[in-house]
Amino acid sequence: MSGSRPALATTLGAIVGADHVLTATAACAAYLVDERGLYDGRALAVVRPADCAETAAVVTACAAAGVGMVAQGGNTGYCGGATPGAGGGDEVVISLERLDRVRDLDRAGATITVEAGVTLAAVQAAAEAAGLLFPLAMGSQASCRIGGNLSTNAGGLAVLRYGMARDLTLGLEVVLPDGRVLDLLRALRKDNTGYDLKQLFIGAEGTLGIITAATLKLYPRPTQQLTLLATVGSPARALDLLGTLRAAVGDAVTSFEYLATDALARLEEAFPDALWPRPRAPCVLAECSGFGDDDTPLLTAVSAALDDLGLADVDLARSEQQRRTLWRMREQVPAAERHLGGSVKHDVTLPLAGLPEFLDHARDAVLARWPGSRLSVYGHFGDGNVHFNVLAPADHDPAAFRREHAAAITALVHDLAEAARGSFSAEHGIGQLKRHDLEHYRRGTEIELMRTLKRALDPRGLMNPGKLC
Ligand code: MLT
Ligand code: ZN
């Protein structure tokens, strides 16, 4: 350990309290490994400030010492964006978990101001307690934190209706790389005052500064929810259903999730005794939301849409418990993959019309080159985002298969998505995992401009080194 490092730990302890500067191996362990176990980082210390002022002081001290800083929320990301590098162990992890206050909720304005460490589930609960809805939703919501959701511009299950984290944000509070606090916490729906600076920090994965608080949009809370699982038989029919449903009920379609036959097969292999429906052909889990006491008009319109398409194999949730069962089935697909030894994951997005052809091409190409590999294809079809995941053949060691083939499989899937004017990353971000893809697919003016912004805000490259661009 160099002479300045113990001095930095002492300085940080004076800011946040010695108890909140973790250096012991066991205490730091959970902060140094990512959710998927892909990255095993090293750090000088893990620091847990209590508020924005302490975060700013920590950043100032690290900047003065020339030490890299890795902001971390719930550490649930899929791309290693919140894990320190594996090199010299000379970065400091700044955990935002103690910034966990709801600062304000404005019912009339339908906004909530929360600190970065509030879990997504707690933001949803605070909105619900006020009779409102915060619509960002995903499987990890009990443990992911809103600062991480914003830093990765998280998507999830209701993007079709409400947009991504970026679309739900009105204001931000950010600690800049030199420790200055940028207060953009305005709860304004209209504010035409030049560059929209807050958008720079959303999706930036902590490389331009650290988000410490946000003002978010809330929505009226629907009083009706119509959830159904329809066997559609093919991706093209799924698109027909989406168009017909939206023509019938418009933005009432809040979620539109697709499960291909192979994802259903993975669920069956992993959870043979689960008590959810067992469709044998591609299906769609759709949810429509409505307002008022009488759900007859919504039900009638949705039933007519299903009839129009001749879709008869439909499970309609008749109770909250049935609704939860349908959602559980969808949300357990990633768990099924883990249960079967893990997968080579993808998070691609395409213009909707290109999805059926992409899925056909990608499936044919992967199975031709890796015969026997098992697919798990599912995702947020309504917004063009599919998870095209590939598992080892049943008689192969999953970890060895991934080690040997992951890079080639990913190149194939990403090439096909990009060639169809899609994107290799829809909602999981870049982190460490997709850095080379960013460099490869966004070469030229686009990445140059990103690097120009990075240099302008963080000329010494101290914020989340080795991530993004
Ligand atoms: C999902 O949609 O379930 C996640 O984004 C993908 C995953 O957990 O693998
Ligand atoms: Zn997803």
Coordinates of C-alpha atoms and ligand atoms in Angstrom, one line a residue:
M1 CA 0.0 0.0 0.0
S2 CA 1.5 3.4 -1.0
G3 CA 2.0 6.1 1.6
S4 CA -0.9 8.2 0.4
R5 CA -3.5 5.4 0.7
P6 CA -3.7 5.0 4.4
A7 CA -3.9 8.8 4.6
L8 CA -6.8 8.7 2.2
A9 CA -8.6 6.1 4.3
T10 CA -8.1 8.3 7.3
T11 CA -9.5 11.3 5.4
L12 CA -12.5 9.3 4.2
G13 CA -13.1 8.1 7.8
A14 CA -13.1 11.6 9.0
I15 CA -15.8 12.4 6.5
V16 CA -18.2 9.5 6.8
G17 CA -17.1 8.0 10.1
A18 CA -14.6 5.2 10.4
D19 CA -17.3 2.5 10.6
H20 CA -18.3 3.4 7.0
V21 CA -14.9 3.0 5.5
L22 CA -14.6 -0.7 4.8
T23 CA -11.2 -2.2 4.1
A24 CA -11.3 -5.7 5.6
T25 CA -11.6 -8.4 2.9
A26 CA -14.8 -10.0 4.3
A27 CA -16.6 -6.7 4.8
C28 CA -15.7 -5.6 1.2
A29 CA -16.4 -8.9 -0.5
A30 CA -20.0 -8.3 -1.6
Y31 CA -19.2 -4.9 -3.1
L32 CA -16.4 -6.3 -5.3
V33 CA -18.2 -9.0 -7.2
D34 CA -21.0 -8.3 -9.7
E35 CA -24.5 -9.8 -9.7
R36 CA -23.6 -12.4 -12.4
G37 CA -20.2 -13.3 -10.9
L38 CA -18.5 -12.3 -14.1
Y39 CA -16.1 -9.8 -12.5
D40 CA -14.1 -10.0 -9.3
G41 CA -12.7 -6.5 -8.5
R42 CA -10.3 -5.1 -6.1
A43 CA -10.5 -1.8 -4.2
L44 CA -8.6 0.3 -1.8
A45 CA -11.8 0.7 0.3
V46 CA -15.6 0.8 0.2
V47 CA -16.9 4.1 1.5
R48 CA -20.6 4.6 2.5
P49 CA -21.5 8.3 2.7
A50 CA -24.8 9.2 4.4
D51 CA -25.8 12.1 2.2
C52 CA -25.0 14.4 -0.8
A53 CA -22.6 16.6 1.2
E54 CA -20.6 13.6 2.4
T55 CA -20.6 12.1 -1.1
A56 CA -19.2 15.4 -2.4
A57 CA -16.5 15.5 0.3
V58 CA -15.5 11.9 -0.5
V59 CA -15.3 12.7 -4.2
T60 CA -13.2 15.8 -3.4
A61 CA -10.8 13.7 -1.3
C62 CA -10.5 10.9 -3.9
A63 CA -9.9 13.5 -6.6
A64 CA -7.2 15.2 -4.6
A65 CA -5.5 11.9 -4.1
G66 CA -5.9 11.0 -7.8
V67 CA -7.8 7.9 -7.0
G68 CA -10.5 6.3 -9.2
M69 CA -14.1 6.1 -7.9
V70 CA -16.7 3.5 -8.6
A71 CA -20.3 4.5 -7.6
Q72 CA -22.4 1.6 -6.6
G73 CA -26.1 1.2 -5.9
G74 CA -27.8 -2.2 -5.4
N75 CA -25.0 -3.9 -7.4
T76 CA -27.6 -5.8 -9.5
G77 CA -26.4 -4.8 -12.9
Y78 CA -25.6 -7.3 -15.6
C79 CA -22.6 -5.7 -17.2
G80 CA -20.1 -5.2 -14.4
G81 CA -20.6 -1.4 -14.5
A82 CA -20.6 -1.0 -10.7
T83 CA -17.7 -3.4 -10.0
P84 CA -14.1 -2.0 -9.5
G85 CA -11.4 -3.1 -11.9
A86 CA -9.4 -6.3 -11.1
G87 CA -6.1 -4.5 -11.5
G88 CA -4.1 -2.7 -8.8
G89 CA -6.9 -2.4 -6.2
D90 CA -6.4 1.3 -6.2
E91 CA -10.0 2.4 -6.7
V92 CA -12.5 3.4 -4.1
V93 CA -16.1 2.0 -4.2
I94 CA -18.6 4.7 -3.2
S95 CA -21.7 2.9 -2.1
L96 CA -24.8 5.0 -2.2
E97 CA -26.9 2.6 0.0
R98 CA -27.1 5.0 2.9
L99 CA -28.6 7.8 0.8
D100 CA -32.0 6.2 1.4
R101 CA -34.4 9.1 2.1
V102 CA -37.6 10.0 0.3
R103 CA -37.1 13.8 0.4
D104 CA -40.4 14.9 -1.0
L105 CA -43.6 13.7 -2.6
D106 CA -45.8 16.3 -4.4
R107 CA -49.3 14.8 -5.0
A108 CA -50.6 17.7 -7.0
G109 CA -47.5 17.9 -9.2
A110 CA -47.2 14.1 -9.3
T111 CA -43.5 14.0 -8.5
I112 CA -41.3 12.3 -6.0
T113 CA -37.8 13.3 -4.9
V114 CA -35.7 10.4 -3.7
E115 CA -32.0 9.9 -2.8
A116 CA -29.9 7.5 -5.0
G117 CA -29.9 4.6 -2.5
V118 CA -33.7 4.2 -2.2
T119 CA -34.6 0.8 -3.6
L120 CA -36.9 0.8 -6.6
A121 CA -39.5 -1.1 -4.6
A122 CA -39.4 1.6 -1.9
V123 CA -40.0 4.3 -4.6
Q124 CA -42.9 2.3 -5.9
A125 CA -44.3 1.9 -2.3
A126 CA -44.0 5.6 -1.5
A127 CA -45.9 6.4 -4.7
E128 CA -48.5 3.8 -3.9
A129 CA -49.0 5.2 -0.4
A130 CA -49.9 8.5 -2.0
G131 CA -52.3 6.8 -4.4
L132 CA -50.0 7.3 -7.3
L133 CA -47.8 5.0 -9.5
F134 CA -44.1 5.0 -10.2
P135 CA -44.1 2.8 -13.2
L136 CA -40.5 1.6 -13.5
A137 CA -40.6 -2.2 -12.7
M138 CA -38.3 -5.1 -13.0
G139 CA -37.4 -8.5 -11.4
S140 CA -34.7 -7.0 -9.2
Q141 CA -36.8 -4.1 -7.8
A142 CA -36.5 -5.2 -4.2
S143 CA -32.7 -4.8 -4.2
C144 CA -31.8 -2.5 -7.1
R145 CA -31.5 1.2 -6.2
I146 CA -32.8 4.2 -8.0
G147 CA -29.4 5.8 -8.5
G148 CA -28.3 2.6 -10.3
N149 CA -31.5 2.5 -12.3
L150 CA -30.9 6.0 -13.6
S151 CA -27.2 5.5 -14.1
T152 CA -27.9 2.5 -16.4
N153 CA -31.1 4.0 -17.8
A154 CA -33.0 0.9 -16.8
G155 CA -36.0 -0.3 -18.8
G156 CA -38.0 -3.3 -17.5
L157 CA -41.6 -4.3 -17.9
A158 CA -43.6 -1.2 -18.6
V159 CA -41.4 0.8 -21.1
L160 CA -44.0 0.4 -23.8
R161 CA -46.4 2.7 -21.9
Y162 CA -44.2 4.8 -19.7
G163 CA -40.7 4.8 -21.2
M164 CA -37.3 4.1 -19.7
A165 CA -35.7 5.6 -16.5
R166 CA -34.6 8.5 -18.7
D167 CA -38.2 9.3 -19.6
L168 CA -39.3 9.3 -16.0
T169 CA -36.8 11.8 -14.7
L170 CA -37.5 15.5 -14.2
G171 CA -34.5 16.5 -12.1
L172 CA -31.2 15.3 -10.8
E173 CA -28.6 16.1 -8.1
V174 CA -25.1 15.1 -9.2
V175 CA -21.7 15.2 -7.6
L176 CA -19.2 16.1 -10.3
P177 CA -15.8 14.5 -10.7
D178 CA -14.1 17.4 -8.8
G179 CA -16.6 17.3 -5.9
R180 CA -18.9 20.2 -6.9
V181 CA -22.6 19.5 -6.5
L182 CA -24.7 20.2 -9.6
D183 CA -28.3 20.9 -8.4
L184 CA -30.6 20.1 -11.3
L185 CA -33.4 19.0 -9.0
R186 CA -36.2 20.9 -10.7
A187 CA -39.7 19.4 -10.7
L188 CA -40.6 21.0 -14.0
R189 CA -42.3 19.3 -16.9
K190 CA -41.4 22.3 -19.1
D191 CA -37.9 23.8 -18.9
N192 CA -36.4 25.1 -22.2
T193 CA -33.1 26.5 -20.9
G194 CA -30.5 25.1 -23.2
Y195 CA -28.8 21.7 -23.0
D196 CA -30.7 19.2 -20.9
L197 CA -27.7 18.5 -18.7
K198 CA -29.4 15.9 -16.5
Q199 CA -29.7 13.6 -19.5
L200 CA -25.9 13.4 -19.7
F201 CA -25.7 11.6 -16.4
I202 CA -28.6 9.2 -17.1
G203 CA -27.2 6.1 -18.7
A204 CA -23.6 7.3 -18.1
E205 CA -22.9 4.5 -15.5
G206 CA -21.2 6.9 -13.1
T207 CA -18.5 7.8 -15.6
L208 CA -19.3 11.6 -15.6
G209 CA -20.4 12.1 -12.0
I210 CA -22.4 10.5 -9.2
I211 CA -26.2 10.8 -9.1
T212 CA -27.2 11.4 -5.5
A213 CA -30.9 12.3 -5.8
A214 CA -33.6 12.5 -8.5
T215 CA -37.0 14.0 -9.0
L216 CA -39.2 11.5 -10.8
K217 CA -42.5 11.6 -12.5
L218 CA -45.5 9.8 -10.9
Y219 CA -48.7 8.7 -12.7
P220 CA -52.3 8.1 -11.9
R221 CA -52.6 4.7 -10.4
P222 CA -54.8 2.4 -12.6
T223 CA -57.7 0.9 -10.9
Q224 CA -58.1 -2.0 -13.4
Q225 CA -55.6 -4.4 -14.7
L226 CA -56.3 -7.0 -17.3
T227 CA -53.5 -9.5 -17.6
L228 CA -53.5 -12.3 -20.1
L229 CA -51.3 -15.0 -21.6
A230 CA -52.1 -15.6 -25.2
T231 CA -50.6 -18.4 -27.3
V232 CA -49.7 -16.5 -30.5
G233 CA -47.7 -19.2 -32.3
S234 CA -45.1 -16.9 -33.9
P235 CA -43.3 -13.6 -33.5
A236 CA -45.2 -12.2 -36.5
R237 CA -48.5 -13.0 -34.8
A238 CA -47.2 -11.4 -31.6
L239 CA -46.8 -8.2 -33.6
D240 CA -50.3 -8.6 -35.0
L241 CA -51.6 -8.9 -31.5
L242 CA -49.7 -5.8 -30.4
G243 CA -51.1 -3.7 -33.3
T244 CA -54.6 -4.9 -32.8
L245 CA -54.6 -4.4 -29.0
R246 CA -53.1 -0.9 -29.4
A247 CA -55.7 0.0 -32.0
A248 CA -58.4 -1.2 -29.6
V249 CA -57.3 0.3 -26.3
G250 CA -54.3 2.5 -27.1
D251 CA -51.9 3.3 -24.3
A252 CA -53.9 1.1 -22.0
V253 CA -51.5 -1.7 -23.2
T254 CA -48.8 -1.2 -20.5
S255 CA -46.8 -4.4 -20.9
F256 CA -46.3 -6.8 -23.8
E257 CA -43.8 -9.6 -23.1
Y258 CA -43.0 -12.4 -25.4
L259 CA -41.9 -15.9 -24.6
A260 CA -40.6 -18.1 -27.4
T261 CA -41.1 -21.9 -27.2
D262 CA -37.5 -22.4 -26.2
A263 CA -37.9 -20.1 -23.1
L264 CA -40.9 -22.1 -22.2
A265 CA -38.8 -25.3 -22.5
R266 CA -36.2 -23.8 -20.2
L267 CA -38.9 -23.0 -17.6
E268 CA -40.1 -26.6 -17.9
E269 CA -36.6 -28.1 -17.5
A270 CA -35.8 -25.9 -14.5
F271 CA -39.1 -25.8 -12.7
P272 CA -41.1 -28.9 -13.8
D273 CA -43.5 -28.7 -10.8
A274 CA -44.3 -25.0 -11.1
L275 CA -48.0 -24.1 -10.9
W276 CA -48.2 -21.8 -13.9
P277 CA -49.8 -22.4 -17.3
R278 CA -47.8 -24.5 -19.7
P279 CA -48.2 -23.2 -23.3
R280 CA -46.3 -25.2 -25.9
A281 CA -46.0 -22.5 -28.5
P282 CA -44.8 -18.9 -28.5
C283 CA -46.9 -16.8 -26.3
V284 CA -47.4 -13.2 -25.1
L285 CA -48.0 -12.0 -21.6
A286 CA -49.9 -8.7 -22.0
E287 CA -51.2 -6.3 -19.5
C288 CA -53.7 -3.5 -20.1
S289 CA -54.6 -0.9 -17.5
G290 CA -57.7 1.1 -17.0
F291 CA -59.4 3.6 -14.8
G292 CA -62.8 3.8 -13.1
D293 CA -65.0 1.1 -11.5
D294 CA -66.3 -0.7 -14.5
D295 CA -63.8 -2.8 -16.3
T296 CA -66.4 -4.1 -18.8
P297 CA -65.4 -1.7 -21.7
L298 CA -61.7 -2.7 -21.4
L299 CA -62.6 -6.4 -21.2
T300 CA -64.9 -6.1 -24.2
A301 CA -62.3 -4.3 -26.3
V302 CA -59.5 -6.7 -25.5
S303 CA -61.7 -9.8 -26.1
A304 CA -62.8 -8.4 -29.4
A305 CA -59.1 -7.8 -30.4
L306 CA -58.3 -11.4 -29.5
D307 CA -61.3 -12.7 -31.4
D308 CA -60.4 -10.6 -34.5
L309 CA -57.1 -12.5 -34.6
G310 CA -58.7 -15.8 -33.9
L311 CA -56.7 -16.3 -30.8
A312 CA -58.5 -18.8 -28.7
D313 CA -55.8 -20.2 -26.4
V314 CA -55.8 -17.4 -23.9
D315 CA -55.4 -17.5 -20.1
L316 CA -57.1 -14.4 -18.6
A317 CA -56.1 -13.7 -15.0
R318 CA -59.3 -13.5 -13.0
S319 CA -57.7 -12.6 -9.6
E320 CA -54.7 -10.8 -8.3
Q321 CA -53.2 -14.2 -7.5
Q322 CA -53.6 -15.5 -11.0
R323 CA -52.1 -12.3 -12.3
R324 CA -49.1 -12.7 -10.1
T325 CA -48.7 -16.3 -11.3
L326 CA -48.5 -15.2 -14.9
W327 CA -46.0 -12.6 -14.0
R328 CA -44.0 -15.0 -11.9
M329 CA -43.7 -17.3 -14.9
R330 CA -42.3 -14.6 -17.0
E331 CA -40.0 -13.3 -14.3
Q332 CA -38.6 -16.8 -13.6
V333 CA -37.0 -17.2 -17.0
P334 CA -33.7 -15.7 -15.9
A335 CA -33.8 -17.9 -12.8
A336 CA -34.4 -20.9 -15.0
E337 CA -31.3 -20.1 -17.0
R338 CA -29.3 -19.8 -13.8
H339 CA -30.7 -23.0 -12.5
L340 CA -29.5 -24.8 -15.7
G341 CA -26.0 -23.5 -15.3
G342 CA -26.2 -20.0 -16.8
S343 CA -26.4 -18.6 -20.3
V344 CA -24.7 -16.3 -22.8
K345 CA -27.0 -13.3 -22.3
H346 CA -28.0 -10.8 -24.9
D347 CA -30.1 -7.7 -24.6
V348 CA -30.8 -6.6 -28.2
T349 CA -33.4 -4.2 -29.5
L350 CA -34.7 -3.8 -33.1
P351 CA -37.3 -1.8 -34.9
L352 CA -40.5 -3.8 -34.3
A353 CA -41.0 -4.9 -37.9
G354 CA -37.6 -6.4 -38.0
L355 CA -38.0 -8.7 -34.9
P356 CA -39.5 -11.8 -36.6
E357 CA -36.8 -11.9 -39.3
F358 CA -34.0 -11.3 -36.7
L359 CA -35.3 -14.1 -34.5
D360 CA -35.4 -16.5 -37.4
H361 CA -32.0 -15.6 -38.6
A362 CA -30.3 -15.6 -35.2
R363 CA -31.9 -18.9 -34.2
D364 CA -30.9 -20.6 -37.5
A365 CA -27.4 -19.2 -37.3
V366 CA -26.7 -20.1 -33.7
L367 CA -28.1 -23.7 -34.0
A368 CA -26.2 -24.3 -37.2
R369 CA -22.9 -23.3 -35.7
W370 CA -23.5 -24.7 -32.1
P371 CA -25.7 -27.7 -32.7
G372 CA -27.6 -28.8 -29.6
S373 CA -27.2 -25.5 -27.8
R374 CA -30.4 -24.5 -26.1
L375 CA -31.9 -21.1 -26.6
S376 CA -33.9 -19.0 -24.2
V377 CA -35.6 -16.2 -26.1
Y378 CA -38.0 -13.8 -24.4
G379 CA -38.4 -10.2 -23.6
H380 CA -40.1 -6.9 -23.8
F381 CA -41.4 -7.4 -27.4
G382 CA -43.7 -4.4 -27.3
D383 CA -40.7 -2.0 -27.1
G384 CA -38.5 -4.1 -29.5
N385 CA -36.2 -5.5 -26.8
V386 CA -35.5 -9.2 -26.7
H387 CA -33.2 -11.3 -24.6
F388 CA -31.7 -13.8 -27.0
N389 CA -29.9 -16.1 -24.6
V390 CA -27.9 -19.2 -25.4
L391 CA -27.3 -22.1 -23.1
A392 CA -24.9 -25.0 -23.5
P393 CA -26.2 -28.3 -24.9
A394 CA -27.6 -30.5 -22.2
D395 CA -24.5 -32.8 -22.1
H396 CA -21.9 -30.0 -22.0
D397 CA -20.4 -28.3 -19.0
P398 CA -22.2 -24.8 -19.0
A399 CA -19.2 -22.8 -17.7
A400 CA -16.8 -24.5 -20.2
F401 CA -19.2 -23.9 -23.0
R402 CA -19.5 -20.2 -22.1
R403 CA -15.7 -19.8 -21.7
E404 CA -15.1 -21.3 -25.1
H405 CA -18.0 -19.9 -27.2
A406 CA -19.5 -16.8 -25.5
A407 CA -17.5 -14.3 -27.5
A408 CA -18.3 -15.9 -30.9
I409 CA -22.0 -16.3 -30.0
T410 CA -22.3 -12.7 -28.9
A411 CA -20.5 -11.4 -32.0
L412 CA -23.0 -13.3 -34.2
V413 CA -26.1 -12.1 -32.3
H414 CA -24.9 -8.5 -32.0
D415 CA -23.8 -8.4 -35.7
L416 CA -27.3 -9.5 -36.8
A417 CA -29.0 -7.0 -34.5
E418 CA -26.8 -4.1 -35.6
A419 CA -27.2 -5.0 -39.3
A420 CA -30.9 -4.7 -38.9
R421 CA -30.5 -1.1 -37.6
G422 CA -31.0 -2.4 -34.0
S423 CA -28.8 -2.1 -31.0
F424 CA -26.6 -4.5 -29.1
S425 CA -27.7 -3.1 -25.8
A426 CA -31.3 -2.2 -25.1
E427 CA -31.6 -1.9 -21.3
H428 CA -28.6 -3.5 -19.5
G429 CA -26.0 -0.9 -20.5
I430 CA -22.3 -1.3 -21.3
G431 CA -20.3 -1.6 -18.1
Q432 CA -17.2 -3.7 -18.6
L433 CA -19.0 -6.5 -20.5
K434 CA -20.0 -4.6 -23.7
R435 CA -17.2 -2.0 -23.8
H436 CA -15.6 -3.6 -26.9
D437 CA -19.0 -3.8 -28.6
L438 CA -19.5 -0.1 -28.0
E439 CA -16.1 0.6 -29.5
H440 CA -16.9 -1.7 -32.4
Y441 CA -20.4 -0.7 -33.3
R442 CA -20.4 3.0 -32.4
R443 CA -17.0 3.8 -34.0
G444 CA -16.5 7.1 -35.7
T445 CA -18.2 10.4 -34.8
E446 CA -20.6 8.8 -32.2
I447 CA -17.9 7.4 -29.9
E448 CA -15.6 10.3 -30.5
L449 CA -18.3 12.7 -29.2
M450 CA -18.9 10.5 -26.2
R451 CA -15.1 10.6 -25.4
T452 CA -15.1 14.4 -25.9
L453 CA -17.8 14.7 -23.3
K454 CA -16.0 12.3 -21.0
R455 CA -12.8 14.4 -21.3
A456 CA -14.6 17.6 -20.7
L457 CA -16.3 16.5 -17.5
D458 CA -13.7 14.0 -16.2
P459 CA -10.3 15.0 -17.7
R460 CA -8.4 12.8 -15.3
G461 CA -10.5 9.7 -16.0
L462 CA -11.2 9.1 -12.3
M463 CA -14.9 8.3 -12.5
N464 CA -15.6 4.6 -13.0
P465 CA -12.4 3.8 -14.8
G466 CA -12.5 1.1 -17.4
K467 CA -16.3 1.3 -18.0
L468 CA -18.3 2.5 -20.9
C469 CA -16.2 4.5 -23.4
Ligands
MLT1 C1 -35.4 -9.6 -17.9 O1 -36.1 -9.0 -18.8 O2 -35.9 -10.5 -17.2 C2 -34.0 -9.2 -17.7 O3 -33.8 -7.9 -18.2 C3 -33.1 -10.1 -18.3 C4 -32.6 -11.1 -17.3 O4 -32.8 -11.0 -16.1 O5 -31.8 -12.0 -17.8
ZN2 ZN -35.2 -7.4 -19.7

